[in-house]
C-alpha positions as a printed NumPy array, in Angstrom:
array([[ 131.908,  -20.139, -172.79 ],
       [ 134.316,  -18.796, -174.526],
       [ 134.372,  -21.1  , -177.298],
       [ 137.408,  -20.154, -179.712],
       [ 139.918,  -20.176, -177.38 ],
       [ 138.315,  -22.971, -175.67 ],
       [ 138.186,  -25.244, -177.823],
       [ 142.373,  -24.737, -179.286],
       [ 143.389,  -25.802, -175.948],
       [ 140.863,  -28.758, -175.193],
       [ 142.408,  -29.685, -178.045],
       [ 146.192,  -28.999, -177.963],
       [ 145.483,  -30.836, -174.023],
       [ 144.342,  -34.159, -176.301],
       [ 147.193,  -35.098, -178.268],
       [ 149.386,  -34.267, -175.188],
       [ 148.122,  -35.827, -172.401],
       [ 146.155,  -34.865, -169.031],
       [ 144.089,  -33.284, -166.487],
       [ 143.238,  -32.885, -162.653],
       [ 140.917,  -30.399, -160.196],
       [ 140.792,  -27.94 , -157.392],
       [ 138.422,  -25.624, -155.846],
       [ 138.634,  -22.184, -153.691],
       [ 136.791,  -19.379, -152.626],
       [ 138.208,  -17.571, -149.363],
       [ 142.76 ,  -17.323, -148.937],
       [ 145.388,  -18.339, -149.809],
       [ 146.517,  -22.274, -150.415],
       [ 149.391,  -24.201, -150.227],
       [ 151.796,  -20.677, -148.619],
       [ 148.799,  -20.216, -146.629],
       [ 146.954,  -23.353, -145.437],
       [ 149.479,  -23.828, -142.247],
       [ 150.118,  -26.835, -140.011],
       [ 152.009,  -30.032, -139.271],
       [ 151.643,  -32.371, -142.12 ],
       [ 150.899,  -35.343, -139.975],
       [ 148.369,  -34.663, -138.187],
       [ 146.63 ,  -33.19 , -141.212],
       [ 144.178,  -36.045, -143.765],
       [ 141.959,  -36.121, -146.871],
       [ 138.542,  -36.984, -147.818],
       [ 137.911,  -37.262, -151.045],
       [ 134.376,  -37.726, -152.713],
       [ 134.802,  -39.284, -156.183],
       [ 132.252,  -38.574, -158.974],
       [ 133.695,  -41.067, -160.728],
       [ 132.375,  -44.991, -160.202],
       [ 134.429,  -45.434, -163.191],
       [ 137.268,  -45.469, -162.056],
       [ 136.292,  -45.893, -157.802],
       [ 138.911,  -48.695, -157.392],
       [ 141.928,  -46.336, -158.903],
       [ 141.104,  -44.035, -156.843],
       [ 141.565,  -46.685, -153.614],
       [ 144.614,  -47.812, -154.429],
       [ 146.664,  -44.623, -155.411],
       [ 145.049,  -43.499, -152.361],
       [ 146.225,  -46.186, -150.295],
       [ 149.92 ,  -45.403, -152.322],
       [ 149.967,  -41.973, -150.88 ],
       [ 149.147,  -43.136, -147.725],
       [ 151.964,  -45.451, -147.487],
       [ 154.483,  -42.965, -148.63 ],
       [ 153.941,  -39.876, -146.295],
       [ 151.782,  -41.757, -143.472],
       [ 148.924,  -39.019, -144.505],
       [ 145.278,  -40.749, -144.232],
       [ 143.366,  -40.669, -147.626],
       [ 140.128,  -41.789, -147.499],
       [ 137.826,  -42.669, -150.541],
       [ 134.169,  -42.991, -151.028],
       [ 132.835,  -43.09 , -154.311],
       [ 129.142,  -42.181, -154.303],
       [ 126.542,  -44.303, -156.583],
       [ 126.479,  -43.147, -160.469],
       [ 123.513,  -40.551, -160.879],
       [ 123.817,  -39.539, -156.981],
       [ 126.922,  -37.485, -156.346],
       [ 124.651,  -34.446, -155.075],
       [ 122.527,  -36.098, -153.352],
       [ 125.515,  -38.137, -151.213],
       [ 127.696,  -35.039, -151.284],
       [ 124.169,  -33.362, -149.95 ],
       [ 124.709,  -35.91 , -147.122],
       [ 128.667,  -36.192, -146.463],
       [ 129.039,  -32.683, -145.954],
       [ 125.982,  -32.339, -143.152],
       [ 128.323,  -34.662, -140.864],
       [ 130.699,  -33.816, -138.607],
       [ 134.228,  -35.585, -140.97 ],
       [ 133.115,  -33.52 , -143.92 ],
       [ 135.204,  -34.173, -147.69 ],
       [ 138.2  ,  -32.103, -147.788],
       [ 138.187,  -32.365, -151.098],
       [ 135.154,  -32.117, -153.528],
       [ 133.718,  -32.284, -157.415],
       [ 131.251,  -29.914, -158.608],
       [ 130.194,  -30.17 , -162.65 ],
       [ 131.002,  -26.666, -163.389],
       [ 129.061,  -22.879, -162.748],
       [ 125.442,  -23.934, -162.561],
       [ 126.72 ,  -26.986, -159.355],
       [ 129.348,  -24.21 , -158.134],
       [ 126.621,  -22.713, -157.551],
       [ 125.27 ,  -24.553, -155.004],
       [ 128.31 ,  -25.263, -153.514],
       [ 130.687,  -21.628, -153.517],
       [ 130.425,  -21.265, -150.059],
       [ 132.01 ,  -24.251, -149.469],
       [ 135.023,  -24.035, -151.988],
       [ 138.828,  -22.974, -150.108],
       [ 140.117,  -20.559, -152.676],
       [ 142.872,  -21.92 , -154.759],
       [ 145.072,  -19.136, -156.477],
       [ 147.487,  -19.894, -154.723],
       [ 148.135,  -23.817, -154.531],
       [ 150.696,  -24.891, -157.199],
       [ 148.207,  -27.362, -158.465],
       [ 146.55 ,  -24.343, -160.062],
       [ 149.831,  -22.417, -160.679],
       [ 150.528,  -26.081, -162.858],
       [ 146.586,  -26.278, -164.609],
       [ 147.819,  -25.007, -168.265],
       [ 144.668,  -21.908, -168.32 ],
       [ 142.431,  -20.36 , -166.973],
       [ 139.926,  -21.284, -169.432],
       [ 140.226,  -24.868, -167.005],
       [ 138.87 ,  -23.413, -163.907],
       [ 136.211,  -21.658, -162.125],
       [ 136.442,  -18.559, -160.905],
       [ 135.465,  -15.88 , -158.658],
       [ 136.415,  -13.031, -159.089],
       [ 140.358,  -13.525, -158.548],
       [ 139.305,  -16.845, -156.174],
       [ 139.761,  -19.77 , -157.786],
       [ 136.963,  -22.076, -156.805],
       [ 137.315,  -25.014, -159.046],
       [ 140.343,  -26.454, -161.229],
       [ 139.068,  -29.184, -164.415],
       [ 141.152,  -32.075, -163.212],
       [ 140.236,  -34.41 , -166.085],
       [ 139.134,  -33.12 , -170.253],
       [ 136.732,  -36.064, -171.225],
       [ 135.464,  -36.837, -174.711],
       [ 132.4  ,  -38.644, -176.198],
       [ 130.337,  -39.769, -179.36 ],
       [ 128.677,  -43.442, -180.448],
       [ 132.014,  -46.183, -179.351],
       [ 132.221,  -48.71 , -182.655],
       [ 133.791,  -51.577, -183.412],
       [ 135.893,  -51.453, -185.969],
       [ 135.787,  -55.061, -187.605],
       [ 132.21 ,  -55.606, -187.04 ],
       [ 131.439,  -52.39 , -189.459],
       [ 134.033,  -53.807, -191.6  ],
       [ 131.435,  -56.676, -192.249],
       [ 128.911,  -54.592, -192.613],
       [ 130.427,  -52.997, -194.96 ],
       [ 131.76 ,  -55.807, -197.141],
       [ 128.173,  -56.542, -197.256],
       [ 126.759,  -57.16 , -201.007],
       [ 124.333,  -55.126, -199.946],
       [ 125.305,  -52.181, -197.529],
       [ 124.795,  -48.889, -198.972],
       [ 128.142,  -47.78 , -197.202],
       [ 130.903,  -49.285, -197.725],
       [ 133.748,  -47.682, -195.229],
       [ 133.907,  -44.894, -192.173],
       [ 134.973,  -42.312, -194.777],
       [ 131.454,  -42.397, -196.069],
       [ 129.624,  -42.759, -192.25 ],
       [ 129.941,  -39.15 , -191.673],
       [ 126.315,  -37.948, -191.234],
       [ 122.595,  -38.519, -189.566],
       [ 121.81 ,  -40.014, -193.112],
       [ 124.392,  -42.068, -194.223],
       [ 124.66 ,  -42.991, -190.002],
       [ 120.948,  -43.711, -190.599],
       [ 121.494,  -45.66 , -192.773],
       [ 124.254,  -48.214, -191.638],
       [ 122.326,  -48.501, -188.579],
       [ 119.325,  -50.243, -190.27 ],
       [ 121.113,  -52.344, -192.557],
       [ 122.658,  -53.417, -189.509],
       [ 120.098,  -54.879, -187.581],
       [ 118.539,  -55.8  , -191.289],
       [ 121.478,  -57.778, -191.374],
       [ 122.656,  -58.756, -187.953],
       [ 121.615,  -62.832, -187.755],
       [ 124.954,  -62.631, -190.548],
       [ 127.258,  -59.866, -188.949],
       [ 126.613,  -62.19 , -185.19 ],
       [ 124.707,  -58.992, -183.189],
       [ 122.296,  -58.7  , -181.163],
       [ 121.531,  -55.334, -182.666],
       [ 123.089,  -51.842, -183.952],
       [ 123.195,  -50.041, -181.148],
       [ 123.782,  -51.094, -176.981],
       [ 120.637,  -51.28 , -175.112],
       [ 120.1  ,  -47.166, -174.554],
       [ 119.144,  -48.398, -171.151],
       [ 117.16 ,  -45.542, -168.699],
       [ 118.039,  -46.812, -164.721],
       [ 120.496,  -43.771, -162.664],
       [ 123.375,  -46.251, -164.263],
       [ 122.427,  -44.842, -167.917],
       [ 119.997,  -42.858, -168.512],
       [ 122.692,  -39.923, -168.246],
       [ 123.441,  -41.248, -171.375],
       [ 120.616,  -39.567, -173.223],
       [ 119.051,  -36.643, -170.197],
       [ 122.165,  -35.438, -170.303],
       [ 125.083,  -36.061, -172.738],
       [ 122.77 ,  -36.932, -175.977],
       [ 120.231,  -33.306, -174.664],
       [ 123.944,  -31.639, -174.832],
       [ 123.578,  -31.915, -179.058],
       [ 120.507,  -30.583, -179.85 ],
       [ 121.59 ,  -27.695, -176.943],
       [ 124.848,  -27.207, -178.643],
       [ 123.465,  -26.671, -182.196],
       [ 120.602,  -23.855, -180.322],
       [ 124.14 ,  -21.802, -178.634],
       [ 125.539,  -22.354, -181.595],
       [ 123.116,  -21.057, -184.24 ],
       [ 121.809,  -17.929, -181.357],
       [ 125.663,  -16.862, -180.752],
       [ 125.476,  -17.381, -176.817],
       [ 126.682,  -19.813, -174.263],
       [ 123.066,  -20.847, -171.52 ],
       [ 120.416,  -18.892, -171.296],
       [ 117.137,  -18.447, -169.122],
       [ 114.691,  -20.173, -171.523],
       [ 115.678,  -23.009, -173.796],
       [ 113.529,  -22.65 , -177.484],
       [ 114.233,  -26.173, -178.62 ],
       [ 115.336,  -25.55 , -182.05 ],
       [ 116.596,  -28.781, -182.684],
       [ 114.006,  -31.252, -181.232],
       [ 112.982,  -33.209, -184.669],
       [ 116.938,  -33.418, -184.677],
       [ 116.905,  -35.552, -180.765],
       [ 114.518,  -37.111, -181.512],
       [ 115.452,  -38.581, -184.704],
       [ 118.386,  -39.612, -183.175],
       [ 116.875,  -41.018, -180.244],
       [ 113.993,  -43.   , -182.539],
       [ 117.817,  -44.126, -184.727],
       [ 118.761,  -45.97 , -180.81 ],
       [ 115.507,  -47.226, -179.898],
       [ 114.131,  -49.084, -183.351],
       [ 118.063,  -50.465, -183.753],
       [ 119.184,  -51.585, -181.241],
       [ 119.318,  -54.618, -178.564],
       [ 116.499,  -55.011, -176.921],
       [ 112.972,  -53.864, -177.81 ],
       [ 111.593,  -50.167, -176.256],
       [ 109.835,  -51.372, -173.635],
       [ 112.486,  -52.761, -172.156],
       [ 114.659,  -50.129, -171.573],
       [ 113.802,  -49.375, -168.088],
       [ 115.091,  -52.127, -166.738],
       [ 118.116,  -51.888, -168.811],
       [ 121.205,  -50.588, -166.746],
       [ 124.777,  -48.85 , -167.439],
       [ 126.219,  -52.105, -167.339],
       [ 124.022,  -53.699, -169.7  ],
       [ 125.283,  -51.16 , -172.434],
       [ 128.86 ,  -51.751, -171.567],
       [ 128.641,  -56.204, -171.96 ],
       [ 126.012,  -56.205, -174.987],
       [ 129.566,  -53.588, -176.622],
       [ 132.629,  -54.964, -175.325],
       [ 131.198,  -58.835, -175.935],
       [ 130.637,  -57.254, -179.617],
       [ 126.846,  -58.156, -179.168],
       [ 126.738,  -54.753, -180.915],
       [ 128.557,  -52.758, -183.281],
       [ 127.337,  -48.757, -181.193],
       [ 127.42 ,  -47.21 , -178.135],
       [ 127.459,  -44.385, -176.965],
       [ 130.036,  -42.879, -174.558],
       [ 133.297,  -41.283, -173.851],
       [ 136.999,  -41.803, -173.118],
       [ 136.059,  -42.808, -169.979],
       [ 134.487,  -46.153, -171.087],
       [ 137.511,  -47.755, -171.933],
       [ 137.971,  -49.183, -168.113],
       [ 134.775,  -51.07 , -168.851],
       [ 135.171,  -52.54 , -172.145],
       [ 139.175,  -53.385, -172.624],
       [ 140.33 ,  -56.621, -172.402],
       [ 137.23 ,  -58.738, -173.403],
       [ 135.862,  -59.745, -177.372],
       [ 136.857,  -56.378, -178.574],
       [ 140.609,  -55.631, -179.807],
       [ 142.076,  -51.93 , -178.71 ],
       [ 142.856,  -51.748, -182.305],
       [ 138.847,  -51.996, -182.832],
       [ 137.902,  -49.22 , -180.662],
       [ 137.066,  -46.531, -182.267],
       [ 134.584,  -43.742, -181.497],
       [ 132.46 ,  -41.597, -184.105],
       [ 130.201,  -37.503, -183.188],
       [ 126.943,  -38.092, -182.999],
       [ 125.216,  -37.238, -185.879],
       [ 121.067,  -36.006, -185.06 ],
       [ 120.785,  -34.201, -189.181],
       [ 122.173,  -30.639, -188.509],
       [ 124.277,  -29.099, -191.543],
       [ 127.42 ,  -28.94 , -191.532],
       [ 127.778,  -31.731, -189.371],
       [ 129.92 ,  -33.555, -191.442],
       [ 132.756,  -31.29 , -189.712],
       [ 131.744,  -32.369, -186.901],
       [ 133.826,  -33.438, -184.505],
       [ 133.314,  -35.543, -180.403],
       [ 131.572,  -34.045, -177.792],
       [ 134.712,  -32.286, -175.489],
       [ 135.052,  -30.364, -172.106],
       [ 134.437,  -31.332, -168.539],
       [ 132.123,  -31.291, -165.703],
       [ 134.888,  -32.615, -162.966],
       [ 136.255,  -29.6  , -160.811],
       [ 137.764,  -29.931, -158.123],
       [ 136.827,  -28.028, -154.741],
       [ 138.602,  -27.961, -151.496],
       [ 136.021,  -27.597, -147.984],
       [ 137.585,  -24.587, -147.091],
       [ 134.857,  -25.361, -143.547],
       [ 138.206,  -28.564, -143.533],
       [ 140.021,  -27.636, -140.889],
       [ 143.189,  -25.703, -141.297],
       [ 145.262,  -28.917, -141.544],
       [ 142.451,  -31.458, -143.31 ],
       [ 143.212,  -28.594, -146.01 ],
       [ 146.807,  -29.107, -145.814],
       [ 146.744,  -32.838, -145.993],
       [ 144.534,  -32.48 , -149.282],
       [ 146.257,  -29.88 , -151.128],
       [ 149.348,  -31.901, -150.432],
       [ 147.722,  -34.802, -151.955],
       [ 146.348,  -32.476, -154.633],
       [ 149.914,  -30.933, -155.504],
       [ 151.247,  -35.325, -155.959],
       [ 148.719,  -36.298, -157.478],
       [ 149.8  ,  -33.689, -160.196],
       [ 153.559,  -33.297, -159.848],
       [ 154.009,  -37.204, -158.792],
       [ 155.502,  -40.234, -161.006],
       [ 153.065,  -42.593, -159.636],
       [ 149.431,  -39.696, -159.921],
       [ 150.801,  -38.598, -163.19 ],
       [ 151.063,  -42.877, -164.777],
       [ 148.223,  -43.348, -162.533],
       [ 145.308,  -40.784, -164.649],
       [ 146.999,  -41.307, -167.785],
       [ 147.713,  -44.504, -168.439],
       [ 145.599,  -46.459, -165.787],
       [ 142.38 ,  -43.62 , -166.133],
       [ 143.058,  -43.248, -169.04 ],
       [ 142.561,  -39.243, -168.077],
       [ 143.241,  -36.435, -170.439],
       [ 144.603,  -33.569, -168.107],
       [ 144.86 ,  -29.596, -168.217],
       [ 148.367,  -29.61 , -166.921],
       [ 151.544,  -28.78 , -167.961],
       [ 153.104,  -31.377, -165.843],
       [ 151.248,  -34.121, -168.282],
       [ 153.037,  -33.154, -171.43 ],
       [ 155.214,  -36.938, -171.268],
       [ 151.786,  -38.208, -170.397],
       [ 149.649,  -39.677, -173.347],
       [ 146.84 ,  -42.24 , -172.616],
       [ 146.962,  -44.726, -173.67 ],
       [ 143.584,  -45.284, -174.68 ],
       [ 141.733,  -45.912, -178.214],
       [ 139.339,  -43.655, -177.712],
       [ 141.273,  -40.558, -176.796],
       [ 143.771,  -41.232, -179.602],
       [ 140.144,  -41.013, -181.65 ],
       [ 139.195,  -38.069, -180.951],
       [ 143.352,  -36.525, -181.362],
       [ 141.849,  -37.572, -184.977],
       [ 139.303,  -35.211, -185.609],
       [ 141.047,  -32.573, -183.931],
       [ 144.133,  -33.025, -186.691],
       [ 141.27 ,  -34.026, -189.933],
       [ 140.659,  -30.389, -188.479],
       [ 136.885,  -31.514, -187.093],
       [ 134.861,  -28.755, -184.829],
       [ 134.44 ,  -30.456, -181.453],
       [ 131.078,  -30.338, -179.934],
       [ 131.717,  -28.296, -176.688],
       [ 130.04 ,  -29.92 , -173.268],
       [ 126.909,  -26.757, -172.906],
       [ 124.611,  -29.119, -170.089],
       [ 126.471,  -27.767, -167.765],
       [ 124.438,  -24.737, -168.117],
       [ 121.34 ,  -27.648, -167.499],
       [ 118.825,  -25.423, -165.082],
       [ 119.395,  -27.837, -162.982],
       [ 118.739,  -32.046, -161.822],
       [ 115.509,  -31.63 , -161.851],
       [ 114.848,  -30.769, -165.03 ],
       [ 117.401,  -33.613, -166.638],
       [ 114.929,  -35.692, -164.696],
       [ 111.781,  -35.074, -166.131],
       [ 113.413,  -34.957, -169.515],
       [ 114.579,  -38.694, -169.017],
       [ 111.124,  -39.287, -167.316],
       [ 109.718,  -37.803, -170.637],
       [ 112.121,  -40.037, -172.693],
       [ 111.478,  -43.407, -171.689],
       [ 108.154,  -42.788, -171.401],
       [ 108.103,  -41.73 , -174.745],
       [ 109.738,  -44.785, -175.839],
       [ 107.544,  -47.165, -174.029],
       [ 104.591,  -45.406, -175.635],
       [ 102.902,  -44.106, -172.698],
       [ 103.704,  -41.071, -173.246],
       [ 104.411,  -38.756, -176.344],
       [ 106.469,  -36.751, -177.598],
       [ 105.037,  -33.899, -176.714],
       [ 105.634,  -34.229, -173.396],
       [ 109.304,  -34.545, -174.222],
       [ 109.361,  -30.54 , -176.024],
       [ 107.52 ,  -29.648, -172.358],
       [ 110.281,  -31.266, -170.562],
       [ 112.966,  -29.478, -172.813],
       [ 111.406,  -26.108, -173.036],
       [ 108.821,  -25.381, -169.568],
       [ 110.46 ,  -27.333, -167.968],
       [ 113.78 ,  -25.58 , -168.241],
       [ 112.624,  -21.945, -168.426],
       [ 110.915,  -22.964, -164.677],
       [ 113.531,  -24.953, -162.622],
       [ 115.461,  -21.621, -164.304],
       [ 113.762,  -19.554, -162.608],
       [ 113.355,  -20.968, -159.45 ],
       [ 116.959,  -21.698, -158.904],
       [ 117.063,  -17.401, -159.252],
       [ 114.562,  -16.972, -157.604]])
């Protein structure tokens, strides 16, 4: 990763607006895929269940306007890769799909149509948002996202006002020790504050476990890469696993539920607990806005903190910002369907209807020049802009370098066993370090 350049561009995008995606591998783009537009169709396999309804609505708008059939299917959380494999084996395979970055692209590279001549590639702000193979454009990111600890400002202020609160303002909440102190005191005063716990439940079913085996695990990877001056590795050392343990322990011990219950807790449970004011902190990202808005937490009371894990200098840390959503076009689709798909992507990125849906309804920040006037009305996006303005350093998304889905699943299983008392932290370390080397070797043999 060209980190400094990427971070600068991400920060600019966070303040200005939008982003989108695509994929490519053989020849030409919009100009070279010829065919009768009316005879082509689009099948988009969407990765993001949070925006499933909006994509269906947008597809209908496009069909009503052009007569071109657009079918949108959304994979259940945690099942995208397996569903994509299944769908690609069918006669009517997706014409538009997603990969999560270089590791994901390695599996699907031979399916990618070269988008270097496409209109959507011409609209992207920088090649830092695309996946390339030489001059061929294999994928284009269509959304830049941010995650951290979403928090309820009203409840946090209520805690600050407690006579024995050690932390008195949000400005003091800028490192792990301060977060730990606040969370433990909130837990001790949960009845006084009217909450069930400091943190929402750390659900470990497939709708929620990615928050911890992937997104939380990004923090120790980020700091190890930063310390070693690298952007990927075939053998992770686990330098910051003690830090990973202490933030995981903090979640487990100051939650709305007992650690033994997390195997049955879901992503919906966590969203509900936060949106109903039952918890102060909720680890998730800008995409969660649609799930938590219009409930008990007012728009002006939604904020986001960095995930602090106890590393020197973390007071200057910003939120975790990046993308794992790259659009790819299936080069094995018919010429007519490829053209129809390219036309649809262009319409999404350039039309008023498409831009409004992505920015205002889906709440996306995108990397396209066409979104300069479309800043999402999303308080979580605005929180990131505030950290950017304050000069904080965003945490890059390094989980796209995790060696395999199996590595994540094994890590998630070890985290769950540790939480339930049926396993030790040594098993987490083994899954993290030994598992990384094994999975990397298996993927690159």
